mmCIF file of C-alpha atoms in Angstrom:
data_model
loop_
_atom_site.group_PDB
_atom_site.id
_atom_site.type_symbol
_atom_site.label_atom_id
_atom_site.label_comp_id
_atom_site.label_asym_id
_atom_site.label_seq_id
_atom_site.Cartn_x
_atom_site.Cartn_y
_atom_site.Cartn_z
ATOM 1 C CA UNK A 214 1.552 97.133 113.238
ATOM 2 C CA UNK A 215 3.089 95.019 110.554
ATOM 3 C CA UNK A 216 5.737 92.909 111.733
ATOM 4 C CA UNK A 217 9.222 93.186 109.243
ATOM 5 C CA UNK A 218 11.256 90.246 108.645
ATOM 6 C CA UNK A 219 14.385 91.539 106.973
ATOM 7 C CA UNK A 220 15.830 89.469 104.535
ATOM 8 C CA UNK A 221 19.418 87.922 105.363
ATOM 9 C CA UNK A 222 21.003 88.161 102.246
ATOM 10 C CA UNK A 223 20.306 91.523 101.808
ATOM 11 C CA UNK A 224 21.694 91.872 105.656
ATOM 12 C CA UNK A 225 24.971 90.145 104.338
ATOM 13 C CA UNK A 226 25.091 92.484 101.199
ATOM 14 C CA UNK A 227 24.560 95.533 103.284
ATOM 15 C CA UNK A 228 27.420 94.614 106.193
ATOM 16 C CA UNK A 229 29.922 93.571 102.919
ATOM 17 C CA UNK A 230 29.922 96.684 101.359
ATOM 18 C CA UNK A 231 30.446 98.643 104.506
ATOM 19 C CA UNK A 232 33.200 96.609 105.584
ATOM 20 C CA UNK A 233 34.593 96.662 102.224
ATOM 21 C CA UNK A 234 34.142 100.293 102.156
ATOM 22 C CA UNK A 235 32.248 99.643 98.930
ATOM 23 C CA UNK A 236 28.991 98.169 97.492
ATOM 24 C CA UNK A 237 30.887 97.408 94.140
ATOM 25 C CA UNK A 238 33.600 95.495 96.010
ATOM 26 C CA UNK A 239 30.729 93.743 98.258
ATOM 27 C CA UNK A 240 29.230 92.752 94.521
ATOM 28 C CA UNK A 241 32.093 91.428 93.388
ATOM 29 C CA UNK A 242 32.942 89.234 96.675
ATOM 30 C CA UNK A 243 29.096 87.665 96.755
ATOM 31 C CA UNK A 244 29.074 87.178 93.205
ATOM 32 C CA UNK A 245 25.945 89.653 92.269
ATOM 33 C CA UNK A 246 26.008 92.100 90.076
ATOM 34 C CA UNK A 247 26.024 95.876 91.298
ATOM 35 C CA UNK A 248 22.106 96.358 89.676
ATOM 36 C CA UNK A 249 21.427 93.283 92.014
ATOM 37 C CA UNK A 250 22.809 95.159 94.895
ATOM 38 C CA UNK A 251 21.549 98.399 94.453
ATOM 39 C CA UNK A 252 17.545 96.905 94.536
ATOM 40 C CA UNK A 253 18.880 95.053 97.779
ATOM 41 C CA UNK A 254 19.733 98.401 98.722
ATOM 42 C CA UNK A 255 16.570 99.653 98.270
ATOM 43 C CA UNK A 256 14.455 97.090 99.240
ATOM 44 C CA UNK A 257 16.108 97.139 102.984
ATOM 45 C CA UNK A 258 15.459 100.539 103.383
ATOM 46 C CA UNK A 259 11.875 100.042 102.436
ATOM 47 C CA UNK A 260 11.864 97.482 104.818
ATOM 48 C CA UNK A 261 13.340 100.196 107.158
ATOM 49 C CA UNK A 262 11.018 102.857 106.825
ATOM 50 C CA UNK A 263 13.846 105.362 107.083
ATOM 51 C CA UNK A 264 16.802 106.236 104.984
ATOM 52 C CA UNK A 265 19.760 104.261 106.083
ATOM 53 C CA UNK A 266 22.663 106.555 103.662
ATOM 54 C CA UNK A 267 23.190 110.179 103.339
ATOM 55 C CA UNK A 268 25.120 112.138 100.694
ATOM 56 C CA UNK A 269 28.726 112.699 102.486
ATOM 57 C CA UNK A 270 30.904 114.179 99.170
ATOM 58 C CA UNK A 271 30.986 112.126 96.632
ATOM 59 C CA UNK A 272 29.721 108.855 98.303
ATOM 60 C CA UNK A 273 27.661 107.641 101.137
ATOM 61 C CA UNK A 274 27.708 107.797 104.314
ATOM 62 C CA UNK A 275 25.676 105.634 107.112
ATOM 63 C CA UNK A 276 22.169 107.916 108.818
ATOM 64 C CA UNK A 277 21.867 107.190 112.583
ATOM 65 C CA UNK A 278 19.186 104.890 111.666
ATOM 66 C CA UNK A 279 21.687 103.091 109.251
ATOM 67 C CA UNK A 280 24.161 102.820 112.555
ATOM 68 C CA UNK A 281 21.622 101.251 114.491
ATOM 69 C CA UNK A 282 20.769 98.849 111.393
ATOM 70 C CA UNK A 283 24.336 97.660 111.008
ATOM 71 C CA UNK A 284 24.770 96.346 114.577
ATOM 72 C CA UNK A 285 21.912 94.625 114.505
ATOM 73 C CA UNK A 286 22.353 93.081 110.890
ATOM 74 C CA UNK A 287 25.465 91.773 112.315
ATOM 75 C CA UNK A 288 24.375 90.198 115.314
ATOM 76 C CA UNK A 289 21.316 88.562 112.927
ATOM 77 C CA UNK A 290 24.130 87.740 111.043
ATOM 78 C CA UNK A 291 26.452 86.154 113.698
ATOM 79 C CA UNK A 292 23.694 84.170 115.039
ATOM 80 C CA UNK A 293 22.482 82.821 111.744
ATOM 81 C CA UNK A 294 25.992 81.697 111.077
ATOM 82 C CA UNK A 295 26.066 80.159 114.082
ATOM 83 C CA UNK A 296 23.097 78.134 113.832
ATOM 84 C CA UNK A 297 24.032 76.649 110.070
ATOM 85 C CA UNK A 298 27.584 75.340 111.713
ATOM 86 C CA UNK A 299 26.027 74.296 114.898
ATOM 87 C CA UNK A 300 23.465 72.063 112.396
ATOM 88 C CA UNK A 301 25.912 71.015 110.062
ATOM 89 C CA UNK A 302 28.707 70.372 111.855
ATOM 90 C CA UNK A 303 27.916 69.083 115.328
ATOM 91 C CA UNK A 304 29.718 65.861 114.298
ATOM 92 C CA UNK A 305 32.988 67.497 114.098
ATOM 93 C CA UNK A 306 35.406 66.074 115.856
ATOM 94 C CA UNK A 307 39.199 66.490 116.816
ATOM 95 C CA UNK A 308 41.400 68.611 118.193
ATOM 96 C CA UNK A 309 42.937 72.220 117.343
ATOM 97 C CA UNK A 310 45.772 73.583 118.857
ATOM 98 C CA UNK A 311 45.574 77.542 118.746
ATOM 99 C CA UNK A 312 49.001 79.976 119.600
ATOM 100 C CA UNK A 313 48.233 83.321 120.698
ATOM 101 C CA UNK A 314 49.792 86.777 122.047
ATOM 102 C CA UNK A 315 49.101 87.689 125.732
ATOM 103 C CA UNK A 316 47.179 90.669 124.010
ATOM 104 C CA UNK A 317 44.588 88.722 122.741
ATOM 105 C CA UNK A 318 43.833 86.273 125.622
ATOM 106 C CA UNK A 319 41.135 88.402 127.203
ATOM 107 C CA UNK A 320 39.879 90.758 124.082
ATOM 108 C CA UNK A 321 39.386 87.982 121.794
ATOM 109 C CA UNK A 322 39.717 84.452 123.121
ATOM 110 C CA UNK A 323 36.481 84.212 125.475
ATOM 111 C CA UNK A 324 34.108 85.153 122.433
ATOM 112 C CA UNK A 325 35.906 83.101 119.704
ATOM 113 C CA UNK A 326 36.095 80.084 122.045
ATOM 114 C CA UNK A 327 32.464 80.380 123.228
ATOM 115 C CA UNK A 328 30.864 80.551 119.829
ATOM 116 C CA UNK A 329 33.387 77.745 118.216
ATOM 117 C CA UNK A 330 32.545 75.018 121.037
ATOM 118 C CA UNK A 331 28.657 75.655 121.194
ATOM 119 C CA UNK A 332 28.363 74.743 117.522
ATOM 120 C CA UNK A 333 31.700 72.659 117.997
ATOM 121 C CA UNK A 334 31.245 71.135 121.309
ATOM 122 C CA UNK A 335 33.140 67.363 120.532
ATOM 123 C CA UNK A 336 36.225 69.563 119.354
ATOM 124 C CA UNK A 337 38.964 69.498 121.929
ATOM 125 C CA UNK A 338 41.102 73.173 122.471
ATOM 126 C CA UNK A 339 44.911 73.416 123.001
ATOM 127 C CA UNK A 340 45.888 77.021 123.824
ATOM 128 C CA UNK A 341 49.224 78.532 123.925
ATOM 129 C CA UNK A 342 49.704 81.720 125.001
ATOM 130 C CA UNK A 343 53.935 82.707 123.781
ATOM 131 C CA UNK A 344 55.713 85.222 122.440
ATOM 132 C CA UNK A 345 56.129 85.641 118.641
ATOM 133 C CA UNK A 346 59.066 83.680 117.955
ATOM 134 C CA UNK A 347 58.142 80.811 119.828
ATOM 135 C CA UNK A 348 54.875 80.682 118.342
ATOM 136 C CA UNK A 349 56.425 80.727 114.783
ATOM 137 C CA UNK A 350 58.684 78.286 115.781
ATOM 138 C CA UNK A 351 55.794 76.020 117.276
ATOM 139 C CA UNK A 352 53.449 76.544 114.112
ATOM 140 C CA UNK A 353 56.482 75.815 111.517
ATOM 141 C CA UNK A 354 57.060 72.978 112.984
ATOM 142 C CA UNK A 355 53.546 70.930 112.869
ATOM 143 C CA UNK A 356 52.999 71.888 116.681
ATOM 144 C CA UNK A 357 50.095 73.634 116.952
ATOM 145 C CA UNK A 358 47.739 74.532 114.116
ATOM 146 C CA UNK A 359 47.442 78.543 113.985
ATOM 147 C CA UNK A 360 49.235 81.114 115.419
ATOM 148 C CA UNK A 361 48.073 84.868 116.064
ATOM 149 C CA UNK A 362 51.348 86.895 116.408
ATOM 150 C CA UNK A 363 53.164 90.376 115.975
ATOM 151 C CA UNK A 364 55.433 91.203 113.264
ATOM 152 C CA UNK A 365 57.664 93.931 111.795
ATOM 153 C CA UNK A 366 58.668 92.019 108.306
ATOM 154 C CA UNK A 367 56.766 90.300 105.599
ATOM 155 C CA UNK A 368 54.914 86.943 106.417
ATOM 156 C CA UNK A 369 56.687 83.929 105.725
ATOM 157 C CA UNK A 370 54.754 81.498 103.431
ATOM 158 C CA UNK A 371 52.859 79.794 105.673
ATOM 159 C CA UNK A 372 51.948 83.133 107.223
ATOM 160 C CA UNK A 373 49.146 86.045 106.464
ATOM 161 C CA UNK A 374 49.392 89.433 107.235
ATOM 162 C CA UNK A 375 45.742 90.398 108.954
ATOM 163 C CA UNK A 376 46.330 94.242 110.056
ATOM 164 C CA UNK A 377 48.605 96.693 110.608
ATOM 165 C CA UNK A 378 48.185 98.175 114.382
ATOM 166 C CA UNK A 379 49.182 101.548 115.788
ATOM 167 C CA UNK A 380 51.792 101.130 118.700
ATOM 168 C CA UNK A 381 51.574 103.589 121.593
ATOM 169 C CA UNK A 382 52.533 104.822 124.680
ATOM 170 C CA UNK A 383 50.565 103.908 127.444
ATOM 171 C CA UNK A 384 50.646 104.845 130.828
ATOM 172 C CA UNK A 385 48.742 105.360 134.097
ATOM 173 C CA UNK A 386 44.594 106.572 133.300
ATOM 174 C CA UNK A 387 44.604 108.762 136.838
ATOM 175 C CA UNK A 388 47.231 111.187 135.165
ATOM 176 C CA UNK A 389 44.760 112.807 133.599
ATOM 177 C CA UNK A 390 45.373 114.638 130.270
ATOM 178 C CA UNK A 391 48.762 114.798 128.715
ATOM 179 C CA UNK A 392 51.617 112.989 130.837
ATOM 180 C CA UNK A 393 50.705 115.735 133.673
ATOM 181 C CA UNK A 394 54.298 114.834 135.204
ATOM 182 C CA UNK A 395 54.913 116.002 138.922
ATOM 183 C CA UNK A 396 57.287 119.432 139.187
ATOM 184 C CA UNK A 397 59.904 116.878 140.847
ATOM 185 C CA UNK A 398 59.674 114.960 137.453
ATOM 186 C CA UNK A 399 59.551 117.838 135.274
ATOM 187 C CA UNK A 400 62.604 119.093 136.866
ATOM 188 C CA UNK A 401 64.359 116.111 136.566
ATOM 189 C CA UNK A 402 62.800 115.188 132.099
ATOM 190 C CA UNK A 403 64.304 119.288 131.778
ATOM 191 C CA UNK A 404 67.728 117.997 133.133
ATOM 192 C CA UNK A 405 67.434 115.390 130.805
ATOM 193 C CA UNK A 406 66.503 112.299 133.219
ATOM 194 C CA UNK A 407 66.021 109.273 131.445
ATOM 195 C CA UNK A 408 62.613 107.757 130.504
ATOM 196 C CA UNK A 409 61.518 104.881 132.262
ATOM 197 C CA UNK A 410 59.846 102.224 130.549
ATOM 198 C CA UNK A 411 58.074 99.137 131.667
ATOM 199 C CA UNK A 412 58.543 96.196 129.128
ATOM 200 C CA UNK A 413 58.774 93.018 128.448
ATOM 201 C CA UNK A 414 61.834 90.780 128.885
ATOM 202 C CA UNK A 415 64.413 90.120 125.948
ATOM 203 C CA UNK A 416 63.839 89.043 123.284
ATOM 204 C CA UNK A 417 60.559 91.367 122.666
ATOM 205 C CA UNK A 418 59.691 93.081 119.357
ATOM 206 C CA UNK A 419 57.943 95.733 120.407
ATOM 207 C CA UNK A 420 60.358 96.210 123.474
ATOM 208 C CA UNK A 421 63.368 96.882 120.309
ATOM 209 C CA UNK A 422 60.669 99.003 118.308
ATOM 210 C CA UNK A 423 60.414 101.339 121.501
ATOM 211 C CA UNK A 424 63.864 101.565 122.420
ATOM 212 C CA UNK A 425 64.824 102.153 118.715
ATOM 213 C CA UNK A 426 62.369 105.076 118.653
ATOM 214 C CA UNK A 427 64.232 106.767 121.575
ATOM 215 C CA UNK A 428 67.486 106.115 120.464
ATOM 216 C CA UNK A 429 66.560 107.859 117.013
ATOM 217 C CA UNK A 430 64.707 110.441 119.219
ATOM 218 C CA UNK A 431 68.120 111.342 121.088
ATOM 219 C CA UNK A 432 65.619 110.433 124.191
ATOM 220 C CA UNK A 433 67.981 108.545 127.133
ATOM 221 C CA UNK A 434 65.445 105.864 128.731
ATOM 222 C CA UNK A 435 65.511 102.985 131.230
ATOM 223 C CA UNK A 436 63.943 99.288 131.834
ATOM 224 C CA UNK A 437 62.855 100.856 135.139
ATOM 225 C CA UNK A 438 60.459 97.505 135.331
ATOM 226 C CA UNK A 439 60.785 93.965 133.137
ATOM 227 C CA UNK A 440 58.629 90.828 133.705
ATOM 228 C CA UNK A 441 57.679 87.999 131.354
ATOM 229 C CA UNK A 442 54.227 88.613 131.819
ATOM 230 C CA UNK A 443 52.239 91.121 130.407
ATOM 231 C CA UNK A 444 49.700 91.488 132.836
ATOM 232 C CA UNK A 445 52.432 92.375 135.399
ATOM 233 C CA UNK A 446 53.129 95.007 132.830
ATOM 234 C CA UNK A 447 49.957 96.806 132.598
ATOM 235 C CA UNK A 448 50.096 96.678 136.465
ATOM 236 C CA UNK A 449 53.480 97.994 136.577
ATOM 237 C CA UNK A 450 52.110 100.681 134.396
ATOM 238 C CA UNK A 451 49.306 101.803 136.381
ATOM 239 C CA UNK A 452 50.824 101.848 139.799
ATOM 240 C CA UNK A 453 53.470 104.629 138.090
ATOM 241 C CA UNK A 454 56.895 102.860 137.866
ATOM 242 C CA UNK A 455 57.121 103.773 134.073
ATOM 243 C CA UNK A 456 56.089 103.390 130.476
ATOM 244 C CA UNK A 457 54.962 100.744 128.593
ATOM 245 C CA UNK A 458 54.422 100.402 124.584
ATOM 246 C CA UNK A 459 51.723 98.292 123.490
ATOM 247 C CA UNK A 460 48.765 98.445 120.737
ATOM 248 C CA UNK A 461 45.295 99.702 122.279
ATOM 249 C CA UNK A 462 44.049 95.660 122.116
ATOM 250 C CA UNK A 463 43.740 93.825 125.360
ATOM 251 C CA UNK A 464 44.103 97.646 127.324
ATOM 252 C CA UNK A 465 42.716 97.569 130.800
ATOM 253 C CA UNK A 466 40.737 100.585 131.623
ATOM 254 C CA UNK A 467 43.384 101.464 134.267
ATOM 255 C CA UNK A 468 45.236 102.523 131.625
ATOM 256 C CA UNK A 469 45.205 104.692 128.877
ATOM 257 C CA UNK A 470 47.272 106.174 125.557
ATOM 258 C CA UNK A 471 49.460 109.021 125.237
ATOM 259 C CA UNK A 472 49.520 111.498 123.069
ATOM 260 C CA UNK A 473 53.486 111.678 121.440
ATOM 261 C CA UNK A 474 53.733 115.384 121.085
ATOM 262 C CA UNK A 475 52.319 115.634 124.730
ATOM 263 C CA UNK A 476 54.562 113.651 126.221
ATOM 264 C CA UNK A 477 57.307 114.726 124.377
ATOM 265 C CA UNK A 478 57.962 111.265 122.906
ATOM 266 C CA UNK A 479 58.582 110.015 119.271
ATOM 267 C CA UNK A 480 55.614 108.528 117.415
ATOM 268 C CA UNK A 481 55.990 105.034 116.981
ATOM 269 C CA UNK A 482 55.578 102.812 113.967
ATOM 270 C CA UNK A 483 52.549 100.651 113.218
ATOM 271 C CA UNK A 484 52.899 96.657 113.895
ATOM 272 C CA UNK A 485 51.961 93.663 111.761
ATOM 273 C CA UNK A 486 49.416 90.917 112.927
ATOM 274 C CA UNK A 487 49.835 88.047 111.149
ATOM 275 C CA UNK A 488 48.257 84.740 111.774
ATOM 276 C CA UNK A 489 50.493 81.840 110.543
ATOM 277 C CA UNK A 490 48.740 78.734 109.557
ATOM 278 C CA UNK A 491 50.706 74.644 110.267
ATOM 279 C CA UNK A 492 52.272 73.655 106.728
ATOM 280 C CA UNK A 493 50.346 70.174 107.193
ATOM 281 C CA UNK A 494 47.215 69.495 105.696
ATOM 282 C CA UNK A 495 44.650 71.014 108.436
ATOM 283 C CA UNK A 496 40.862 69.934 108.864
ATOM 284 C CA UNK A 497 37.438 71.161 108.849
ATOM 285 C CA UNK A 498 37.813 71.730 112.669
ATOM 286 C CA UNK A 499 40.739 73.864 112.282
ATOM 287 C CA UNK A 500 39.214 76.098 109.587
ATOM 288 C CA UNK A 501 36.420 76.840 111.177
ATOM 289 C CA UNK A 502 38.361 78.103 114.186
ATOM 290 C CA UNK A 503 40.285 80.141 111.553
ATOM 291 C CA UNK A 504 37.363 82.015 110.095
ATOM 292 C CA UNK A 505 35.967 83.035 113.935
ATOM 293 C CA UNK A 506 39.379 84.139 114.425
ATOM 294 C CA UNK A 507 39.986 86.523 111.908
ATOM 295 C CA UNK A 508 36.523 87.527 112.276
ATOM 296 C CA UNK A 509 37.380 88.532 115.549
ATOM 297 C CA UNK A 510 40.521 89.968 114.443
ATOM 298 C CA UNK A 511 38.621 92.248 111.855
ATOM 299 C CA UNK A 512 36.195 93.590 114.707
ATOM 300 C CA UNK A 513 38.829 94.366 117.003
ATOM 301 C CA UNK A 514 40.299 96.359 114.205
ATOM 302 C CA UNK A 515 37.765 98.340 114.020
ATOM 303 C CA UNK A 516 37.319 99.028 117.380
ATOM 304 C CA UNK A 517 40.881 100.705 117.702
ATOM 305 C CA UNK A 518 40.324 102.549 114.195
ATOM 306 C CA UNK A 519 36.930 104.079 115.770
ATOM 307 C CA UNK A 520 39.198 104.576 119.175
#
């Protein structure tokens, strides 16, 4: 049998327009014109041996054997990426000093990390894991380099807004469908019991954004659990004390989302992600960490958009 090689660019041109959600868009950002991309088109599936779009109303949608294709093309992708830093840029040197949610210490720092300091290995790491304001504060002033953090309002200047997030309610994964509340509990939610919630100490954004739901809901509700840690949270959560109100990244499988009307809560509002960059001049070490991260960002994204 023939052995393929499929041709990267065309790889890149394919994975663009998906992600851009068009092949006109991806034509624009690689600088080729949409003829160009349209024989790419064709020439991968050719090289595929099996159509990779259907018809799906008035544009296209991806076959199963286009699925399969895209994860792969971006894993070719990935690694080829990572091979032309790891060649030119071994030498780079210095340190970067990277602020983060609690969120994101598990669901995106191992694989960001691990792919930065194989091609990167003489760069040196400073982590902080904070809450919002104190990583704004840190990155405004020159003390760490970028900062991946929550927000309600507009960026500053020296920020970027990256996605928007759906906030839920979470609570214990053993409840099975719905909140499935115990007749005690029922009895007591009918009588107008309070909700607990399990949150995060003061100041929290998201603790405010829940609380201002119920409030607006005419829902009574109470910290029945704080902690400054978010991993005492999510345990809090799934042992049953109450509540919590988080975005679906970083979720532990012990856990799971609610559905509003279900539960008979209000729907929350989505929540910025911004990543804030130092107003000094930053160096080749630093932007390189900057382009895994929102890479990272983006997949994640898509992950809680597919659910």
């Amino acid at each position: 049998m023939r052995q393929i090689s499929f041709d990267l660019d065309v790889l890149r041109t394919f994975t663009t327009g998906i992600d851009l959600g068009s092949f006109a868009k991806a034509a624009d950002r690689l600088g080729r014109s949409t003829s160009a991309v349209s024989a790419q088109l064709k020439k991968l599936e050719e090289q595929a041996g099996a159509p990779i779009f259907r018809k799906a109303g008035r544009g296209l949608a991806l076959t199963e054997a286009g699925q399969t294709l895209l994860g792969y093309a971006r894993r070719l992708l990935e690694l080829n990426d990572e091979t032309a830093s790891a060649v030119r840029g071994i030498e780079l040197e210095g340190e970067v000093r990277l602020g983060l949610q609690e969120d994101f210490g598990e669901a995106l720092l191992s694989s960001v990390l691990g792919r930065f300091m194989r091609a990167h290995p003489k760069v040196r790491i400073e982590v902080c894991v904070a809450r919002s304001s104190d990583l704004r504060e840190r990155v405004t002033m020159g003390r760490i380099d970028l900062a991946l953090l929550w927000e309600s309002s507009a960026p500053a200047l020296n920020g970027e807004r990256v996605a928007d997030l759906p906030l839920c309610w979470i609570g214990p994964a053993h409840n099975g469908p719905g909140w499935n509340l115990s007749a005690e509990e029922q009895e007591l939610a009918a009588a107008g019991a309070p909700v607990s919630l399990v949150l995060l100490d003061a100041p929290c954004l998201l603790r405010d954004m829940a609380s201002n739901a119920l409030d607006a809901a005419g829902i009574a509700w109470r910290h029945a659990f704080t902690s400054a840690s978010l991993s005492a949270l999510w345990a809090a959560s799934a042992a049953g004390l109450g509540l919590t109100v988080r975005t679906p990244i970083g979720m532990p499988a012990s856990l799971r989302i609610l559905d509003p009307q279900e539960a008979g809560l209000p729907r929350l509002p989505a929540i910025g992600l911004s990543l804030y960059r130092a107003q000094t001049i930053t160096g080749p070490a630093v932007n390189r960490l900057e382009e895994l991260l929102l890479q990272a960002v983006q997949e994640a994204v898509k992950r809680v958009a597919a659910g």
